[in-house]
């Protein structure tokens, strides 16, 4: 939480300093570039989610279109919930691969819960609950797009991944 607060402060300072250096036309161009980057991030996450689905389920062209629209909407919603400073934090985690920024988006609410952040066991439980919510949210958004059989197949895949994640308890939490 402290890192996100520091990142937010750094972001504000950067924006203030840039506003002093650039002329109005350059400032507008920079804002437009940042908006394109935001849209790129939204579509990149949606594309990762869509690629996962389409690699697991045989989709019709209509299902592909609707699923991608749904993933873009969900990605935009996740992006809009990000706190100030999140861009800097997610850039840092993006160097580890796209999946990490998704994990950060899914657990961002944890940053507002200091008691959870002080307890590794509570953090692990929060993460597992967050993953379960993500599975349910994803299946919910696909319910009107996939057939019941496709939805059941994808549910099975996502639940298998969740079970694997739950079994991979960090060593420090396995100690009594």
PDB file of C-alpha atoms in Angstrom:
ATOM      1  CA  UNK A   1       0.000   0.000   0.000  1.00  0.00           C
ATOM      2  CA  UNK A   2       2.884   2.335   0.795  1.00  0.00           C
ATOM      3  CA  UNK A   3       4.447   1.574  -2.576  1.00  0.00           C
ATOM      4  CA  UNK A   4       1.212   2.455  -4.391  1.00  0.00           C
ATOM      5  CA  UNK A   5       0.940   5.710  -2.399  1.00  0.00           C
ATOM      6  CA  UNK A   6       4.539   6.563  -3.292  1.00  0.00           C
ATOM      7  CA  UNK A   7       3.863   5.690  -6.923  1.00  0.00           C
ATOM      8  CA  UNK A   8       0.778   7.940  -6.914  1.00  0.00           C
ATOM      9  CA  UNK A   9       2.847  10.789  -5.510  1.00  0.00           C
ATOM     10  CA  UNK A  10       5.571  10.223  -8.103  1.00  0.00           C
ATOM     11  CA  UNK A  11       2.936  10.192 -10.835  1.00  0.00           C
ATOM     12  CA  UNK A  12       1.460  13.513  -9.615  1.00  0.00           C
ATOM     13  CA  UNK A  13       4.919  15.127  -9.447  1.00  0.00           C
ATOM     14  CA  UNK A  14       5.736  13.870 -12.932  1.00  0.00           C
ATOM     15  CA  UNK A  15       2.472  15.271 -14.344  1.00  0.00           C
ATOM     16  CA  UNK A  16       3.084  18.662 -12.682  1.00  0.00           C
ATOM     17  CA  UNK A  17       6.631  18.898 -13.990  1.00  0.00           C
ATOM     18  CA  UNK A  18       5.643  17.830 -17.486  1.00  0.00           C
ATOM     19  CA  UNK A  19       2.875  20.465 -17.509  1.00  0.00           C
ATOM     20  CA  UNK A  20       5.497  23.128 -16.781  1.00  0.00           C
ATOM     21  CA  UNK A  21       7.823  21.980 -19.561  1.00  0.00           C
ATOM     22  CA  UNK A  22       5.484  21.226 -22.457  1.00  0.00           C
ATOM     23  CA  UNK A  23       3.476  23.724 -24.424  1.00  0.00           C
ATOM     24  CA  UNK A  24      -0.313  23.173 -24.619  1.00  0.00           C
ATOM     25  CA  UNK A  25      -0.106  21.329 -27.953  1.00  0.00           C
ATOM     26  CA  UNK A  26       2.600  18.989 -26.671  1.00  0.00           C
ATOM     27  CA  UNK A  27       0.665  18.411 -23.461  1.00  0.00           C
ATOM     28  CA  UNK A  28      -2.435  17.423 -25.446  1.00  0.00           C
ATOM     29  CA  UNK A  29      -0.313  15.109 -27.594  1.00  0.00           C
ATOM     30  CA  UNK A  30       1.092  13.479 -24.465  1.00  0.00           C
ATOM     31  CA  UNK A  31      -2.390  13.032 -22.982  1.00  0.00           C
ATOM     32  CA  UNK A  32      -3.551  11.455 -26.242  1.00  0.00           C
ATOM     33  CA  UNK A  33      -0.551   9.109 -26.184  1.00  0.00           C
ATOM     34  CA  UNK A  34      -1.326   8.107 -22.593  1.00  0.00           C
ATOM     35  CA  UNK A  35      -4.959   7.422 -23.561  1.00  0.00           C
ATOM     36  CA  UNK A  36      -3.774   5.207 -26.450  1.00  0.00           C
ATOM     37  CA  UNK A  37      -1.505   3.349 -24.025  1.00  0.00           C
ATOM     38  CA  UNK A  38      -4.458   2.838 -21.669  1.00  0.00           C
ATOM     39  CA  UNK A  39      -6.555   1.455 -24.531  1.00  0.00           C
ATOM     40  CA  UNK A  40      -3.628  -0.757 -25.526  1.00  0.00           C
ATOM     41  CA  UNK A  41      -3.375  -2.121 -21.974  1.00  0.00           C
ATOM     42  CA  UNK A  42      -7.114  -2.773 -21.857  1.00  0.00           C
ATOM     43  CA  UNK A  43      -7.054  -4.626 -25.167  1.00  0.00           C
ATOM     44  CA  UNK A  44      -3.894  -6.548 -24.268  1.00  0.00           C
ATOM     45  CA  UNK A  45      -5.498  -7.965 -21.122  1.00  0.00           C
ATOM     46  CA  UNK A  46      -8.714  -8.728 -23.009  1.00  0.00           C
ATOM     47  CA  UNK A  47      -6.663 -10.468 -25.700  1.00  0.00           C
ATOM     48  CA  UNK A  48      -4.861 -12.618 -23.118  1.00  0.00           C
ATOM     49  CA  UNK A  49      -8.199 -13.653 -21.596  1.00  0.00           C
ATOM     50  CA  UNK A  50      -9.678 -14.310 -25.028  1.00  0.00           C
ATOM     51  CA  UNK A  51      -6.626 -16.326 -26.108  1.00  0.00           C
ATOM     52  CA  UNK A  52      -6.992 -18.497 -23.023  1.00  0.00           C
ATOM     53  CA  UNK A  53     -10.682 -19.109 -23.705  1.00  0.00           C
ATOM     54  CA  UNK A  54     -10.256 -19.773 -27.409  1.00  0.00           C
ATOM     55  CA  UNK A  55      -7.387 -22.178 -26.778  1.00  0.00           C
ATOM     56  CA  UNK A  56      -9.684 -24.225 -24.514  1.00  0.00           C
ATOM     57  CA  UNK A  57     -13.070 -23.955 -26.241  1.00  0.00           C
ATOM     58  CA  UNK A  58     -14.079 -24.274 -29.899  1.00  0.00           C
ATOM     59  CA  UNK A  59     -15.934 -21.024 -30.552  1.00  0.00           C
ATOM     60  CA  UNK A  60     -18.145 -19.985 -33.443  1.00  0.00           C
ATOM     61  CA  UNK A  61     -17.311 -16.681 -35.166  1.00  0.00           C
ATOM     62  CA  UNK A  62     -20.252 -15.026 -33.366  1.00  0.00           C
ATOM     63  CA  UNK A  63     -19.084 -16.391 -30.002  1.00  0.00           C
ATOM     64  CA  UNK A  64     -15.568 -15.124 -30.693  1.00  0.00           C
ATOM     65  CA  UNK A  65     -16.837 -11.618 -31.356  1.00  0.00           C
ATOM     66  CA  UNK A  66     -19.102 -11.544 -28.299  1.00  0.00           C
ATOM     67  CA  UNK A  67     -16.462 -13.069 -26.019  1.00  0.00           C
ATOM     68  CA  UNK A  68     -13.865 -10.518 -27.100  1.00  0.00           C
ATOM     69  CA  UNK A  69     -16.341  -7.658 -26.524  1.00  0.00           C
ATOM     70  CA  UNK A  70     -17.066  -9.079 -23.085  1.00  0.00           C
ATOM     71  CA  UNK A  71     -13.379  -9.359 -22.211  1.00  0.00           C
ATOM     72  CA  UNK A  72     -12.720  -5.786 -23.380  1.00  0.00           C
ATOM     73  CA  UNK A  73     -15.567  -4.565 -21.168  1.00  0.00           C
ATOM     74  CA  UNK A  74     -14.286  -6.512 -18.153  1.00  0.00           C
ATOM     75  CA  UNK A  75     -10.734  -5.305 -18.759  1.00  0.00           C
ATOM     76  CA  UNK A  76     -11.910  -1.701 -18.962  1.00  0.00           C
ATOM     77  CA  UNK A  77     -13.864  -2.121 -15.714  1.00  0.00           C
ATOM     78  CA  UNK A  78     -10.760  -3.528 -13.985  1.00  0.00           C
ATOM     79  CA  UNK A  79      -8.636  -0.723 -15.394  1.00  0.00           C
ATOM     80  CA  UNK A  80     -11.092   1.928 -14.189  1.00  0.00           C
ATOM     81  CA  UNK A  81     -10.918   0.547 -10.629  1.00  0.00           C
ATOM     82  CA  UNK A  82      -7.165   1.006 -10.421  1.00  0.00           C
ATOM     83  CA  UNK A  83      -6.037   3.498  -7.784  1.00  0.00           C
ATOM     84  CA  UNK A  84      -3.831   6.450  -8.604  1.00  0.00           C
ATOM     85  CA  UNK A  85      -0.228   5.292  -8.974  1.00  0.00           C
ATOM     86  CA  UNK A  86      -1.254   1.912 -10.293  1.00  0.00           C
ATOM     87  CA  UNK A  87       0.220   2.581 -13.738  1.00  0.00           C
ATOM     88  CA  UNK A  88       3.733   2.813 -12.341  1.00  0.00           C
ATOM     89  CA  UNK A  89       3.220  -0.298 -10.227  1.00  0.00           C
ATOM     90  CA  UNK A  90       1.791  -2.342 -13.076  1.00  0.00           C
ATOM     91  CA  UNK A  91       4.617  -1.284 -15.389  1.00  0.00           C
ATOM     92  CA  UNK A  92       7.022  -2.737 -12.856  1.00  0.00           C
ATOM     93  CA  UNK A  93       5.144  -6.015 -12.711  1.00  0.00           C
ATOM     94  CA  UNK A  94       4.657  -6.168 -16.491  1.00  0.00           C
ATOM     95  CA  UNK A  95       8.375  -6.887 -16.849  1.00  0.00           C
ATOM     96  CA  UNK A  96       7.575 -10.310 -15.322  1.00  0.00           C
ATOM     97  CA  UNK A  97       4.879 -10.976 -17.916  1.00  0.00           C
ATOM     98  CA  UNK A  98       1.287 -10.003 -18.540  1.00  0.00           C
ATOM     99  CA  UNK A  99      -0.215 -12.443 -16.069  1.00  0.00           C
ATOM    100  CA  UNK A 100       1.254 -10.498 -13.160  1.00  0.00           C
ATOM    101  CA  UNK A 101      -0.647  -7.317 -14.005  1.00  0.00           C
ATOM    102  CA  UNK A 102      -3.857  -9.354 -14.075  1.00  0.00           C
ATOM    103  CA  UNK A 103      -3.041 -10.720 -10.645  1.00  0.00           C
ATOM    104  CA  UNK A 104      -2.408  -7.199  -9.396  1.00  0.00           C
ATOM    105  CA  UNK A 105      -5.736  -5.988 -10.781  1.00  0.00           C
ATOM    106  CA  UNK A 106      -7.545  -8.895  -9.150  1.00  0.00           C
ATOM    107  CA  UNK A 107      -6.017  -8.243  -5.728  1.00  0.00           C
ATOM    108  CA  UNK A 108      -5.861  -4.427  -5.756  1.00  0.00           C
ATOM    109  CA  UNK A 109      -8.594  -4.182  -3.112  1.00  0.00           C
ATOM    110  CA  UNK A 110      -6.234  -5.906  -0.674  1.00  0.00           C
ATOM    111  CA  UNK A 111      -4.167  -2.706  -0.594  1.00  0.00           C
ATOM    112  CA  UNK A 112      -6.997  -1.046   1.328  1.00  0.00           C
ATOM    113  CA  UNK A 113      -6.892  -3.680   4.066  1.00  0.00           C
ATOM    114  CA  UNK A 114      -3.831  -3.140   6.278  1.00  0.00           C
ATOM    115  CA  UNK A 115      -4.656  -6.116   8.521  1.00  0.00           C
ATOM    116  CA  UNK A 116      -4.534  -8.447   5.535  1.00  0.00           C
ATOM    117  CA  UNK A 117      -1.251  -6.950   4.332  1.00  0.00           C
ATOM    118  CA  UNK A 118       0.414  -7.640   7.684  1.00  0.00           C
ATOM    119  CA  UNK A 119      -0.496 -11.326   7.707  1.00  0.00           C
ATOM    120  CA  UNK A 120       0.950 -13.664   5.040  1.00  0.00           C
ATOM    121  CA  UNK A 121      -1.765 -16.254   5.734  1.00  0.00           C
ATOM    122  CA  UNK A 122      -4.497 -13.663   5.316  1.00  0.00           C
ATOM    123  CA  UNK A 123      -2.848 -12.475   2.086  1.00  0.00           C
ATOM    124  CA  UNK A 124      -2.773 -16.036   0.763  1.00  0.00           C
ATOM    125  CA  UNK A 125      -6.447 -16.554   1.685  1.00  0.00           C
ATOM    126  CA  UNK A 126      -7.377 -13.231   0.116  1.00  0.00           C
ATOM    127  CA  UNK A 127      -5.560 -14.198  -3.073  1.00  0.00           C
ATOM    128  CA  UNK A 128      -7.365 -17.556  -3.244  1.00  0.00           C
ATOM    129  CA  UNK A 129     -10.736 -15.879  -2.655  1.00  0.00           C
ATOM    130  CA  UNK A 130      -9.897 -13.312  -5.293  1.00  0.00           C
ATOM    131  CA  UNK A 131      -9.079 -16.044  -7.797  1.00  0.00           C
ATOM    132  CA  UNK A 132     -12.390 -17.770  -7.024  1.00  0.00           C
ATOM    133  CA  UNK A 133     -14.244 -14.489  -7.602  1.00  0.00           C
ATOM    134  CA  UNK A 134     -12.379 -14.027 -10.873  1.00  0.00           C
ATOM    135  CA  UNK A 135     -13.424 -17.503 -12.016  1.00  0.00           C
ATOM    136  CA  UNK A 136     -17.060 -16.793 -11.138  1.00  0.00           C
ATOM    137  CA  UNK A 137     -16.967 -13.346 -12.762  1.00  0.00           C
ATOM    138  CA  UNK A 138     -15.442 -14.758 -15.938  1.00  0.00           C
ATOM    139  CA  UNK A 139     -17.974 -17.575 -16.137  1.00  0.00           C
ATOM    140  CA  UNK A 140     -20.796 -15.124 -15.450  1.00  0.00           C
ATOM    141  CA  UNK A 141     -19.771 -12.850 -18.274  1.00  0.00           C
ATOM    142  CA  UNK A 142     -19.552 -15.818 -20.655  1.00  0.00           C
ATOM    143  CA  UNK A 143     -22.857 -17.402 -19.580  1.00  0.00           C
ATOM    144  CA  UNK A 144     -24.851 -15.745 -22.355  1.00  0.00           C
ATOM    145  CA  UNK A 145     -22.175 -16.414 -24.960  1.00  0.00           C
ATOM    146  CA  UNK A 146     -21.113 -20.035 -24.487  1.00  0.00           C
ATOM    147  CA  UNK A 147     -23.380 -23.038 -24.704  1.00  0.00           C
ATOM    148  CA  UNK A 148     -24.031 -24.849 -21.406  1.00  0.00           C
ATOM    149  CA  UNK A 149     -21.583 -27.598 -22.444  1.00  0.00           C
ATOM    150  CA  UNK A 150     -18.868 -25.081 -23.368  1.00  0.00           C
ATOM    151  CA  UNK A 151     -19.417 -23.202 -20.125  1.00  0.00           C
ATOM    152  CA  UNK A 152     -19.138 -26.431 -18.131  1.00  0.00           C
ATOM    153  CA  UNK A 153     -15.923 -27.323 -19.970  1.00  0.00           C
ATOM    154  CA  UNK A 154     -14.389 -23.902 -19.303  1.00  0.00           C
ATOM    155  CA  UNK A 155     -15.578 -24.000 -15.676  1.00  0.00           C
ATOM    156  CA  UNK A 156     -13.753 -27.305 -15.297  1.00  0.00           C
ATOM    157  CA  UNK A 157     -10.558 -25.824 -16.721  1.00  0.00           C
ATOM    158  CA  UNK A 158     -10.693 -22.728 -14.513  1.00  0.00           C
ATOM    159  CA  UNK A 159     -11.563 -24.746 -11.405  1.00  0.00           C
ATOM    160  CA  UNK A 160      -8.660 -27.115 -12.096  1.00  0.00           C
ATOM    161  CA  UNK A 161      -6.306 -24.152 -12.211  1.00  0.00           C
ATOM    162  CA  UNK A 162      -7.788 -22.802  -9.001  1.00  0.00           C
ATOM    163  CA  UNK A 163      -7.321 -26.169  -7.283  1.00  0.00           C
ATOM    164  CA  UNK A 164      -3.687 -26.242  -8.416  1.00  0.00           C
ATOM    165  CA  UNK A 165      -3.116 -22.717  -7.095  1.00  0.00           C
ATOM    166  CA  UNK A 166      -4.692 -23.628  -3.761  1.00  0.00           C
ATOM    167  CA  UNK A 167      -2.371 -26.612  -3.431  1.00  0.00           C
ATOM    168  CA  UNK A 168       0.713 -24.455  -4.023  1.00  0.00           C
ATOM    169  CA  UNK A 169       0.874 -22.984  -0.537  1.00  0.00           C
ATOM    170  CA  UNK A 170       4.000 -20.874  -0.001  1.00  0.00           C
ATOM    171  CA  UNK A 171       6.544 -22.773   2.142  1.00  0.00           C
ATOM    172  CA  UNK A 172       6.476 -20.181   4.903  1.00  0.00           C
ATOM    173  CA  UNK A 173       2.746 -20.825   5.350  1.00  0.00           C
ATOM    174  CA  UNK A 174       3.181 -24.599   5.596  1.00  0.00           C
ATOM    175  CA  UNK A 175       5.195 -24.293   8.782  1.00  0.00           C
ATOM    176  CA  UNK A 176       3.335 -24.765  12.049  1.00  0.00           C
TER     177      UNK A 176
END
